[in-house]
Coordinates of C-alpha atoms and ligand atoms in Angstrom, one line a residue:
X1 CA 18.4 13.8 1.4
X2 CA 22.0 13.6 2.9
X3 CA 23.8 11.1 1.3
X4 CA 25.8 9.6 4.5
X5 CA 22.9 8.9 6.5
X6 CA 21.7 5.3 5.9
X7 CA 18.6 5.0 5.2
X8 CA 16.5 3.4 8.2
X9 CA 12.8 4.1 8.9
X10 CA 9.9 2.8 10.7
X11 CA 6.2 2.1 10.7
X12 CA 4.8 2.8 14.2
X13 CA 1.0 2.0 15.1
X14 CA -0.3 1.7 18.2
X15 CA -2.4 -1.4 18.6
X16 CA -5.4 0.2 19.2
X17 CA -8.0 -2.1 16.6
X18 CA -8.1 -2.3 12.8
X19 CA -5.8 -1.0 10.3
X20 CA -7.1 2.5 8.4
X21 CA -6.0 2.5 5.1
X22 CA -4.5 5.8 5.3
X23 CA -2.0 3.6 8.2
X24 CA -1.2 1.2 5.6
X25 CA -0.5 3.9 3.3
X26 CA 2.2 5.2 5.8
X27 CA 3.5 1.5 6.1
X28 CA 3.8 1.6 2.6
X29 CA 5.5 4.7 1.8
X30 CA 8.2 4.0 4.4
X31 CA 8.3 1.2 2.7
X32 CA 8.7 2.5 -1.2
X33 CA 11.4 4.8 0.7
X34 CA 13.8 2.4 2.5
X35 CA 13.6 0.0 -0.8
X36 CA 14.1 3.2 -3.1
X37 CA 17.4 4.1 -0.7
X38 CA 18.3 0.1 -0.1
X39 CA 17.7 1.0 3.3
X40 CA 15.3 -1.0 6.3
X41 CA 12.2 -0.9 7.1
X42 CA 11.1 -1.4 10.7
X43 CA 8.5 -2.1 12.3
X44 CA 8.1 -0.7 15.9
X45 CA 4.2 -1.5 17.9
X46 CA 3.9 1.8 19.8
X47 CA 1.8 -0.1 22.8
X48 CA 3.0 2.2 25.9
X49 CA -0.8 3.6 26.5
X50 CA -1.9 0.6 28.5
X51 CA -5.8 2.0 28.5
X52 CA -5.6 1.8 24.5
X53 CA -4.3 -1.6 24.0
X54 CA -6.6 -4.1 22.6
X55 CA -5.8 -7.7 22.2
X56 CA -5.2 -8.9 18.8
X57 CA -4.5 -5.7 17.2
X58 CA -0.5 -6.2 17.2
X59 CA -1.2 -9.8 15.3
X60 CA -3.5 -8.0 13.3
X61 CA -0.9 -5.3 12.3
X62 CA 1.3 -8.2 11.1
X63 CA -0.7 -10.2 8.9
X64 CA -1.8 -6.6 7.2
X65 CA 1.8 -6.0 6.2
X66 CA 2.3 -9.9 5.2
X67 CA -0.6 -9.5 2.8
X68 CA 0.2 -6.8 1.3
X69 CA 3.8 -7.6 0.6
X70 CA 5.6 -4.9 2.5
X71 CA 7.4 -7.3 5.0
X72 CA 9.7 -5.4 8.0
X73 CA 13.3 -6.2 8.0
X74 CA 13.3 -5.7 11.8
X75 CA 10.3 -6.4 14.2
X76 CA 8.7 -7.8 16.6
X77 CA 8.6 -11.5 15.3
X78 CA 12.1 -10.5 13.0
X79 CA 14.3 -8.7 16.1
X80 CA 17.3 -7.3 14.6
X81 CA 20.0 -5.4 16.8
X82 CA 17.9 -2.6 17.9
X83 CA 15.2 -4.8 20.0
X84 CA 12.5 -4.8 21.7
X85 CA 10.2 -3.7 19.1
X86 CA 7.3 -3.4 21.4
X87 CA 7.7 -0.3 23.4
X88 CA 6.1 -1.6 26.6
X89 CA 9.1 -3.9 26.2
X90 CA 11.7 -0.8 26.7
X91 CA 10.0 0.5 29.4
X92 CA 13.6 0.5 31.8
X93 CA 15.0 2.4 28.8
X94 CA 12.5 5.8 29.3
X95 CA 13.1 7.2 33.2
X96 CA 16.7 7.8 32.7
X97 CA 16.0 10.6 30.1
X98 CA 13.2 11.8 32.0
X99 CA 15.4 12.5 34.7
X100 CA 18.1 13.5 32.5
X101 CA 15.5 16.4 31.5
X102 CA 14.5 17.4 34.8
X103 CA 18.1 17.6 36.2
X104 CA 18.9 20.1 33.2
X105 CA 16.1 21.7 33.8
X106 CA 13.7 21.3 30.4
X107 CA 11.2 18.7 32.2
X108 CA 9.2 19.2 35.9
X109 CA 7.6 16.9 38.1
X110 CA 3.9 17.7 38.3
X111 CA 1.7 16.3 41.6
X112 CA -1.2 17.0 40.2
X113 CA -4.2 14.7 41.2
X114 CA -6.0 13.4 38.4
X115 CA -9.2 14.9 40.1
X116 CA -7.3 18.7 41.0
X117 CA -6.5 18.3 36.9
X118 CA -10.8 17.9 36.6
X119 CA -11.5 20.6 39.0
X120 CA -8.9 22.6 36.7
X121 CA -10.7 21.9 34.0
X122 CA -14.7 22.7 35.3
X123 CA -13.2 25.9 36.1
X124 CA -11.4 27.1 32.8
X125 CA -12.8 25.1 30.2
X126 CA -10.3 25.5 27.8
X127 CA -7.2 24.6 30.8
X128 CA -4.0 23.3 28.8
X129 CA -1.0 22.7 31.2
X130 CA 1.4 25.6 30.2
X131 CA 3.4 28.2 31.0
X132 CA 0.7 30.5 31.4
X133 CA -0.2 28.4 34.6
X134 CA 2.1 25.9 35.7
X135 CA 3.1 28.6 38.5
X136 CA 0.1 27.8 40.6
X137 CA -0.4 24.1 39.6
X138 CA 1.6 21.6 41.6
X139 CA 4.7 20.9 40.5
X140 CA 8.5 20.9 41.0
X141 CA 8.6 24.7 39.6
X142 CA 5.9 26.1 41.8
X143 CA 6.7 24.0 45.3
X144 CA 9.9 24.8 47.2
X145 CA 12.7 21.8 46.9
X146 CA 12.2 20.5 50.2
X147 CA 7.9 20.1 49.4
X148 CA 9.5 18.1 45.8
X149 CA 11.9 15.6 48.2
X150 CA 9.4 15.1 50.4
X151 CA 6.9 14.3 47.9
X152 CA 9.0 11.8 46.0
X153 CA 10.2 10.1 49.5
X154 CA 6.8 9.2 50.1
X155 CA 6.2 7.9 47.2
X156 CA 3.3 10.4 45.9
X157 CA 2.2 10.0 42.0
X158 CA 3.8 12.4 39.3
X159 CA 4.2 12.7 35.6
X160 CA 6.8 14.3 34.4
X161 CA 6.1 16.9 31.8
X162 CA 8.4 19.5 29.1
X163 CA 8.4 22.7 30.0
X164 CA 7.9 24.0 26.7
X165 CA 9.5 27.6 26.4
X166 CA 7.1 30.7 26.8
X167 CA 7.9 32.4 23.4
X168 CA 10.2 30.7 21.1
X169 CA 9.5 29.8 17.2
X170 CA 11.0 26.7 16.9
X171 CA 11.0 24.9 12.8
X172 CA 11.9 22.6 10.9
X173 CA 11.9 21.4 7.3
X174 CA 9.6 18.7 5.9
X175 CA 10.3 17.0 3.2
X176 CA 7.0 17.6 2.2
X177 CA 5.6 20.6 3.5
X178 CA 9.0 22.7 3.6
X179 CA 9.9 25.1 6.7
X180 CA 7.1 24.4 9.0
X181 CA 7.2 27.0 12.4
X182 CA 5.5 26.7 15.5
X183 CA 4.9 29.4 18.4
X184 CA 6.1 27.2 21.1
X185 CA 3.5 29.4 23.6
X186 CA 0.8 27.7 21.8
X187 CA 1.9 24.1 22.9
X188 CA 1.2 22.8 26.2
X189 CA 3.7 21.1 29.1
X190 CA 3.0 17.5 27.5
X191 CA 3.6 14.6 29.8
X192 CA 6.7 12.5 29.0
X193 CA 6.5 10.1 31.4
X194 CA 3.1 8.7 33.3
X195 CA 2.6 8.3 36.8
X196 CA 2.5 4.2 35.9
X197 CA 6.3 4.9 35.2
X198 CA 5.5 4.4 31.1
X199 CA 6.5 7.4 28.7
X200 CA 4.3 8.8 26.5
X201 CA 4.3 8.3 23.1
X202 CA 6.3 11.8 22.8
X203 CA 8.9 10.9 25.1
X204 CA 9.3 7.0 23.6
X205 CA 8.9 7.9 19.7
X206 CA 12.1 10.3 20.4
X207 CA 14.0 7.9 22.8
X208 CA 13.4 5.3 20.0
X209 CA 13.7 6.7 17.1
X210 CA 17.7 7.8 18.4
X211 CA 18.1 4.4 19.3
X212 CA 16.8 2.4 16.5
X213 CA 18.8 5.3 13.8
X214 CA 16.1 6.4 12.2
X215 CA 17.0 8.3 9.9
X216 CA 13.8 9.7 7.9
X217 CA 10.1 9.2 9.2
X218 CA 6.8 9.2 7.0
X219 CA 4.0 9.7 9.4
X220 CA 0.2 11.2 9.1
X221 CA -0.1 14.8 9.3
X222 CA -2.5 14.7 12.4
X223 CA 1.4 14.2 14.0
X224 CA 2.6 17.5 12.8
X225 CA 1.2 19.5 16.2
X226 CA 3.2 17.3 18.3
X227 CA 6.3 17.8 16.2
X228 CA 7.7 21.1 18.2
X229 CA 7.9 18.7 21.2
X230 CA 10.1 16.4 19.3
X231 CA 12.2 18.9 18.1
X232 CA 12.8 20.3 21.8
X233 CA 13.3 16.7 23.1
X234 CA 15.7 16.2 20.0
X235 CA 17.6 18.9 21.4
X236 CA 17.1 18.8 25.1
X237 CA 18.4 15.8 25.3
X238 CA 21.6 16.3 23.6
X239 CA 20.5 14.5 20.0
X240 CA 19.7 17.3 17.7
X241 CA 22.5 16.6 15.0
X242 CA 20.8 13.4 14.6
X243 CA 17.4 14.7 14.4
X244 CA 15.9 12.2 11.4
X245 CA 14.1 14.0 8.8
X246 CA 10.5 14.2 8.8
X247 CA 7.8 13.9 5.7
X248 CA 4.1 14.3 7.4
X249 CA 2.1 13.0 4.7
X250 CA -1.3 14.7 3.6
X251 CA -4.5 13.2 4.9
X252 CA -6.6 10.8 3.1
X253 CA -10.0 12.7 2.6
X254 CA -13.8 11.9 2.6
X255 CA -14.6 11.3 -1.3
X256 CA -16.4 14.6 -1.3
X257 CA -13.3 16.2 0.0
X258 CA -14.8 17.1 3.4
X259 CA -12.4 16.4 6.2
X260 CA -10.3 13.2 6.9
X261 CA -11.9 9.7 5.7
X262 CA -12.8 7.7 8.8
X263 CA -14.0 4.3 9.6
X264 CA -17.8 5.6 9.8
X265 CA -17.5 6.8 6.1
X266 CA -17.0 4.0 5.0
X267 CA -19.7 2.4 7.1
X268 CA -22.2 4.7 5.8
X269 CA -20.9 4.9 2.2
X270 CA -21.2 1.2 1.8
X271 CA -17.0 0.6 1.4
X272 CA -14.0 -0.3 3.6
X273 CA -11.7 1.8 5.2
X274 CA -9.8 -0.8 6.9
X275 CA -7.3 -3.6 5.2
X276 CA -8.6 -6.5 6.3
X277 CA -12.0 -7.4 8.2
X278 CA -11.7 -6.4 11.9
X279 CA -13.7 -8.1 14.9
X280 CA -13.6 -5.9 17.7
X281 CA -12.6 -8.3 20.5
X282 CA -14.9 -6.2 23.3
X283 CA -17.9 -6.0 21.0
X284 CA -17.3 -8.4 18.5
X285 CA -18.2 -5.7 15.6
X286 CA -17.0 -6.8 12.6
X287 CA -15.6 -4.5 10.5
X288 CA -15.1 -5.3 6.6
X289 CA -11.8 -4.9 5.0
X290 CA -10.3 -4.4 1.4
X291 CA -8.9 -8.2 1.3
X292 CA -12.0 -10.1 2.6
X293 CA -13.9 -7.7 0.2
X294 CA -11.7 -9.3 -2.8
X295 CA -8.9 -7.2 -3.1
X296 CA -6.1 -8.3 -4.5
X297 CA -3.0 -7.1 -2.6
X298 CA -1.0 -5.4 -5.6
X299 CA -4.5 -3.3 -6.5
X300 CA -4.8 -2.2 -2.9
X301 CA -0.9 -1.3 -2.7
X302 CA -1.0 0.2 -6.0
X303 CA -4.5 2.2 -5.6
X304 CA -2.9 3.6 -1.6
X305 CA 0.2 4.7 -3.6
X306 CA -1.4 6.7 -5.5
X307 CA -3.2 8.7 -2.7
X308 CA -0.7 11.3 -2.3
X309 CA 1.7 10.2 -4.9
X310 CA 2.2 10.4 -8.4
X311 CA 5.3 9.9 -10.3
X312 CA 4.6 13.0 -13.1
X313 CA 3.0 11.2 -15.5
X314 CA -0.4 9.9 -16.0
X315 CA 0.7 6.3 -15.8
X316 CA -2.0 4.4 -12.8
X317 CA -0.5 0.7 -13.0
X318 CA 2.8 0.3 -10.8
X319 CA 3.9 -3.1 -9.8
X320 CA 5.7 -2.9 -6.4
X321 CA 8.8 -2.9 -8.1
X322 CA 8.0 0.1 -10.1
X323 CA 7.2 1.7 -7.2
X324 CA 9.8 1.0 -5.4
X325 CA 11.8 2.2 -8.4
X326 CA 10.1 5.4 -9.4
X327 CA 9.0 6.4 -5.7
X328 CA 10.2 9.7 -5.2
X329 CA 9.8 12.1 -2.0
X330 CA 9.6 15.5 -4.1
X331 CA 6.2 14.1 -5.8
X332 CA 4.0 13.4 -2.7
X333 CA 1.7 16.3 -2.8
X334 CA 0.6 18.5 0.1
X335 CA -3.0 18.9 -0.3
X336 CA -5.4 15.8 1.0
X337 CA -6.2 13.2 -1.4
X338 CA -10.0 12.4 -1.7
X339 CA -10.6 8.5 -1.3
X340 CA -12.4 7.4 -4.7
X341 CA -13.9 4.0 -4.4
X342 CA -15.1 3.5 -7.4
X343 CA -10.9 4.5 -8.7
X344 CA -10.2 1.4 -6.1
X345 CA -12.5 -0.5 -7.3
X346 CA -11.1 -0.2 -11.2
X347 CA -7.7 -0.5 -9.6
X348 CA -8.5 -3.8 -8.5
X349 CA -10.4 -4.9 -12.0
X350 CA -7.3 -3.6 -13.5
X351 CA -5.1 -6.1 -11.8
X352 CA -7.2 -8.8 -11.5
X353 CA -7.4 -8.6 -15.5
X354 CA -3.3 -8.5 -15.9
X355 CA -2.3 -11.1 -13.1
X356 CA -1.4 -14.5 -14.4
X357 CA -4.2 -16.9 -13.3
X358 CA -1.5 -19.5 -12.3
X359 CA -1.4 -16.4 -9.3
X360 CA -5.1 -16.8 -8.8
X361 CA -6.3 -20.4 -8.8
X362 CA -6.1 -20.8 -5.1
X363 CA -8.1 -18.2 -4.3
X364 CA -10.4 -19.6 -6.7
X365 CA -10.5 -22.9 -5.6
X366 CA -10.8 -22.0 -2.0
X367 CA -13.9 -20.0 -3.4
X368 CA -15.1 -23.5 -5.2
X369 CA -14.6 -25.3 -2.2
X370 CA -16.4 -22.4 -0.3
X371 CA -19.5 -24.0 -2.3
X372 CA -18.8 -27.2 -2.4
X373 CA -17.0 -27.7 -5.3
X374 CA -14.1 -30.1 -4.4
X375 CA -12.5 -31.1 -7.5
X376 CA -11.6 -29.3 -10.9
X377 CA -9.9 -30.1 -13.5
X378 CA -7.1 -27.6 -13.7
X379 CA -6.8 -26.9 -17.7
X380 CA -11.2 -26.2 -17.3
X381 CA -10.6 -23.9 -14.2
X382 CA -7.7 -22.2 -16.7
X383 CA -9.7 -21.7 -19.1
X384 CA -13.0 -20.5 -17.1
X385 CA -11.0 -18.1 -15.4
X386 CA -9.6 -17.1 -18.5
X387 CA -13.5 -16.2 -19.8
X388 CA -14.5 -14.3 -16.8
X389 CA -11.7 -12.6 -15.4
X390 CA -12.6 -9.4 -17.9
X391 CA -15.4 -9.2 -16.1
X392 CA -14.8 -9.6 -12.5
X393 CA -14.7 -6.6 -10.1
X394 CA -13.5 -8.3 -7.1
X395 CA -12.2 -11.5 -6.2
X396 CA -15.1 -13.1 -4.9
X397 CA -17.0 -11.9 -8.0
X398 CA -15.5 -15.6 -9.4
X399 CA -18.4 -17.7 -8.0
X400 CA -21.4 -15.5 -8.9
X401 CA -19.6 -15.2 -12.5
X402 CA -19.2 -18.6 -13.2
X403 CA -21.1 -20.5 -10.8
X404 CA -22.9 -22.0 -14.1
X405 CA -19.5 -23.6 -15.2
X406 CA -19.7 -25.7 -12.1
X407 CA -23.2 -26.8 -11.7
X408 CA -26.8 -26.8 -14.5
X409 CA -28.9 -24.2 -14.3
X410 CA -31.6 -25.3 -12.0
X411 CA -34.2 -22.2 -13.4
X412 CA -34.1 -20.6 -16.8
X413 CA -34.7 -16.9 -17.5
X414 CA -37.9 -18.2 -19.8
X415 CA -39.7 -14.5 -19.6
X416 CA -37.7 -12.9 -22.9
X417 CA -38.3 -16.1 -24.7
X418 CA -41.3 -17.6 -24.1
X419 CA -43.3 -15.1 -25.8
X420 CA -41.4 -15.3 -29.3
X421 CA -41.1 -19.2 -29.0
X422 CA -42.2 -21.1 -31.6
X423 CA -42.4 -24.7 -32.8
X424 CA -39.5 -23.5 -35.6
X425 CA -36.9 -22.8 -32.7
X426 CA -37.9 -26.1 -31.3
X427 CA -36.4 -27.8 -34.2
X428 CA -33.6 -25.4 -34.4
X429 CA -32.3 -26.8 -31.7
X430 CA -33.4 -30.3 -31.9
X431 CA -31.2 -30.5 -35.1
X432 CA -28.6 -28.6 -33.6
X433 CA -28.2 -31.3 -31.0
X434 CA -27.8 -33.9 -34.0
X435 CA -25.4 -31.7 -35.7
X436 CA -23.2 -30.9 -32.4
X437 CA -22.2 -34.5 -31.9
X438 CA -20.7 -34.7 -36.0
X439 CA -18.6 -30.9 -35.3
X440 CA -14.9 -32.1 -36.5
X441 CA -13.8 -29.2 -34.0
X442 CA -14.9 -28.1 -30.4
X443 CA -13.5 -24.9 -30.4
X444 CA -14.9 -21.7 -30.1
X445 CA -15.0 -19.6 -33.2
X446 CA -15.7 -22.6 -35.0
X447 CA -19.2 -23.4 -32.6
X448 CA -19.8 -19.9 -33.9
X449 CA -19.5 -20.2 -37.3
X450 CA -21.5 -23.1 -37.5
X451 CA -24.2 -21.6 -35.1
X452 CA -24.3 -18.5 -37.4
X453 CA -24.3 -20.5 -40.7
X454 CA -27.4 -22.5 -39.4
X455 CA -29.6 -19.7 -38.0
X456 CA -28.7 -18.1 -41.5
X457 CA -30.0 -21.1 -43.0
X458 CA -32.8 -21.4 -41.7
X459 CA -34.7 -17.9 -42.3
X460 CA -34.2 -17.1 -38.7
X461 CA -32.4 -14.1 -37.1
X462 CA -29.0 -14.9 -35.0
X463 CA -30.5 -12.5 -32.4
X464 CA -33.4 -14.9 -32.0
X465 CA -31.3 -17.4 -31.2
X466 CA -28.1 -16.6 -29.2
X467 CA -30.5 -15.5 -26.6
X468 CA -32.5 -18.6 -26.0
X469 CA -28.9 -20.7 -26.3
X470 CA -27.0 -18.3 -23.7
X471 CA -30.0 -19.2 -21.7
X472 CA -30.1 -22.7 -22.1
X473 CA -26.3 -23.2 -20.8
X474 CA -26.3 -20.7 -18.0
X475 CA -30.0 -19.8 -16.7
X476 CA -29.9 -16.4 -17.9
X477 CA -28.8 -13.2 -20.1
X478 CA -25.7 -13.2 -18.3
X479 CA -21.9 -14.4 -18.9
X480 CA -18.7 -14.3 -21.2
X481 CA -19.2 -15.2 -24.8
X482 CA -21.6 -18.2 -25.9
X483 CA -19.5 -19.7 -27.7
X484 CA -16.9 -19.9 -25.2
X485 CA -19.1 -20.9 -22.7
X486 CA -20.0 -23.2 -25.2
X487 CA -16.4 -24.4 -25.5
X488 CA -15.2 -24.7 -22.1
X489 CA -18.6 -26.6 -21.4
X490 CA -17.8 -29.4 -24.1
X491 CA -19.6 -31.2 -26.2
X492 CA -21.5 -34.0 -24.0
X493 CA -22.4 -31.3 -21.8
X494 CA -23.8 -28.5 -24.3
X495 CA -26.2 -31.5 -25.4
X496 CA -27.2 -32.0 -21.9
X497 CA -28.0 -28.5 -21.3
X498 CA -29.5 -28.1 -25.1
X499 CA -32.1 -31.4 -23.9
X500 CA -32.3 -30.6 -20.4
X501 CA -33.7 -26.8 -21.0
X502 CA -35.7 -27.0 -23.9
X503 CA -39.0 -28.7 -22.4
X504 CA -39.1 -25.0 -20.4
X505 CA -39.1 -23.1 -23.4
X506 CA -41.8 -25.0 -25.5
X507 CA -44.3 -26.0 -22.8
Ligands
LIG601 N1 2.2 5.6 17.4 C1 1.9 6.6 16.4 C2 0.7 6.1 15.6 O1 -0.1 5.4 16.2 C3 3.1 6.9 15.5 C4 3.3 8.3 15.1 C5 4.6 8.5 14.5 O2 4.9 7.8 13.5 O3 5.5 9.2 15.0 O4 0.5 6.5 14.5

């Protein structure tokens, strides 16, 4: 990287619906970069294809980077001195260069209907605008000056479009990929400015990019065709010594490695692909995202940064300060990474196990609330967390994981029981009841001990037992340890439980 150059980059969507993951992993890696350099992060909303724009999306875009923690330093609800962020807000800002091109002769007007372009394209079906035919289409190069004048004074449509050179190699060097060339008689005459007076994204992402300074740009690899028309408009227009540096980053695979992971994947492979749920506003299909799933945010952050990224050793848990920290162009690698769901999934275990629960109690009491559970007493919901969170994968695995804590069993798992019950056990637990209420300590080991000392005692196997008391606290052969069930529970209602179930087993 040169060392001059401060460090400014930007995350670009277009707001077009829900938020891929493999978007938020370009977000984020912008992100790692401007924080690793002490540079800014930007946030531009790419919104000059009117017939693409969906309402909701740009809102949407925000709230995905707020959860998640990477927060813009400049955008469109932060302006900072390089405003608008919106590009259909810099829509004056666009023609002038257009011209600019056509005066110095690197851009054309082009006349053509949108229905001669159709006919065009019944006849050859492969038809690309190019050199090899822009002769006998209609357009500034192929009519006389006085047809072009005329045209214009009337007022008749164009676009304006590059005339890309016939048989150049043009390249560049990505920070990823290293010297990239392109045949510049393989790339069409793009359109840089529409006949509704809006560029195209190749036109604005250039004009932009010079006049936000950005320096360096992390973007998806499906932009890596279009980059020989940036690096013509870079120079066409005057700009190249300020070209930024580019990194495409690899795609984000299908988990069997098979082409770029899309939203239908993930539909038919049972997971998300998008951050948060999505409700397309036409429609009203609701897509399911990572955070409505139970995601915690530093799981999905640290599980995306790892998609392409690895800082050389085989350590899996970053914080986004170590990330920010060890993040480090030179290890993104250039081959796809295959999306793993079950690796996000253990990401997110990971994380939920290591956050501090003081982090997590809101969630979990909006979750309590979510079934009617109002009040908690906040040492009990400590110390229930505390039990479960070992064993939770997702977020909202809290209620079905300790939904027990909160409310009696209302049916009890009698089937493995039943069978080996016996007027013995009844008393075993008649007496235990007695004995319960004169325990000096409430604690768990201590529940154990005595629990184990008494089944010993009395002939029976601890195995016998455990079973049928795990069942009279909770329901069934599920939960944390007994005994700390059995602890967090307390005394008065252990008893209860003890009393309430045993008529089920016996009768
Ligand atoms: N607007 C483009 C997108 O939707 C941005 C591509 C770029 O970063 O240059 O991804």
């Amino acid at each position: 990287m040169s060392s001059q150059k401060k460090v400014r980059v930007r995350f670009a969507p277009s707001p077009t619906g829900g938020l891929h993951l493999g978007g938020v992993r370009t977000a984020l890696f912008n992100y790692l970069f401007a924080r690793h350099h002490k540079g800014e992060f930007i946030l531009r909303i790419e919104d000059t294809d009117q017939t693409r724009f969906v309402s909701g999306a740009e809102e949407y875009i925000t709230e995905c980077l707020a959860w998640c923690g990477i927060e813009p330093d400049e955008s469109p609800n932060k302006p900072g001195s390089f405003g608008p962020y919106r590009q259909s807000e810099r829509k004056p800002s666009y023609r002038q260069y257009a011209e600019q091109l056509i005066k110095d002769g690197y851009a054309y007007y082009a006349f053509d209907t949108a229905e001669e372009l159709e006919e065009q394209r019944k006849i050859h079906p492969n038809f690309r605008y190019s050199h090899e035919n822009r002769a006998e289409l209609r357009n500034s190069l192929s009519l006389s000056n006085e047809e072009v004048q005329m045209l214009l004074g009337e007022g008749v449509p164009y676009t304006v479009r590059i005339k890309m050179p016939e048989n150049e190699v043009l390249s560049f060097e990505d920070m990823i990929r290293g010297r990239v060339s392109f045949e510049t008689k393989l790339v069409d005459d793009k359109v840089l400015l529409k006949a509704d007076g809006m560029p195209t994204y190749h036109l604005a992402v250039v004009v932009d990019d010079k006049a936000m300074e950005i320096s360096h740009i992390f973007r998806g690899e499906e932009w890596l065709p279009s980059a020989p028309v940036h690096i013509l408009l870079w120079e066409y227009l005057g700009w190249k010594q300020e070209m930024p540096e580019w990194a495409h980053l690899p795609l984000i695979l299908k988990p069997d490695g098979n082409g770029k992971l899309s939203k239908r994947d993930g539909d038919r492979l049972g997971f998300p692909v998008y951050a948060m749920n999505w409700a397309d506003p036409k429609s009203g299909d609701l897509t399911k995202g990572f955070r409505e799933l139970g995601f915690l945010p530093e799981a999905f952050l640290n599980m995306l940064a790892l998609l392409g990224w690895n800082d050389g050793t085989e350590q899996e848990i970053f914080t986004k300060d170590e990330l920010i920290e060890k993040f480090a162009v030179e290890r993104i690698s250039k081959s796809g990474a295959k999306f793993d769901f079950e690796k996000a999934k253990w990401f997110n275990h990971e994380w939920i196990k290591q956050t501090d629960n003081i982090a997590l109690v809101v969630q979990m009491r909006n979750i309590l609330v979510e079934h009617g559970i109002e009040k908690v007493d906040p040492v009990f919901l400590d110390g229930v967390l505390s039990a479960v969170k070992e064993r939770m994968t997702y977020i909202s695995d809290f209620w079905t994981q300790t939904s027990f804590f909160f409310q009696r069993p209302n049916s009890y798992d009698v089937e493995a029981i039943k069978p080996k019950w016996n007027a013995q056990k009844t008393s075993f637990f008649e007496e235990l009841i007695v004995e319960l209420i004169e325990l000096p300590v409430w604690e768990a080991s201590a529940l154990e001990l005595f629990f184990k000392e008494k089944v010993a005692s009395s002939g029976m196997k601890v195995g016998e037992l455990m079973m049928p008391f795990r069942i009279m606290l909770v329901g069934g052969k599920f939960g944390p340890d007994v005994f700390k069930i059995a602890e967090l529970l307390e005394e008065n209602e252990v008893i209860g439980r003890i009393e309430a179930a045993l008529p089920h087993f016996s009768e």
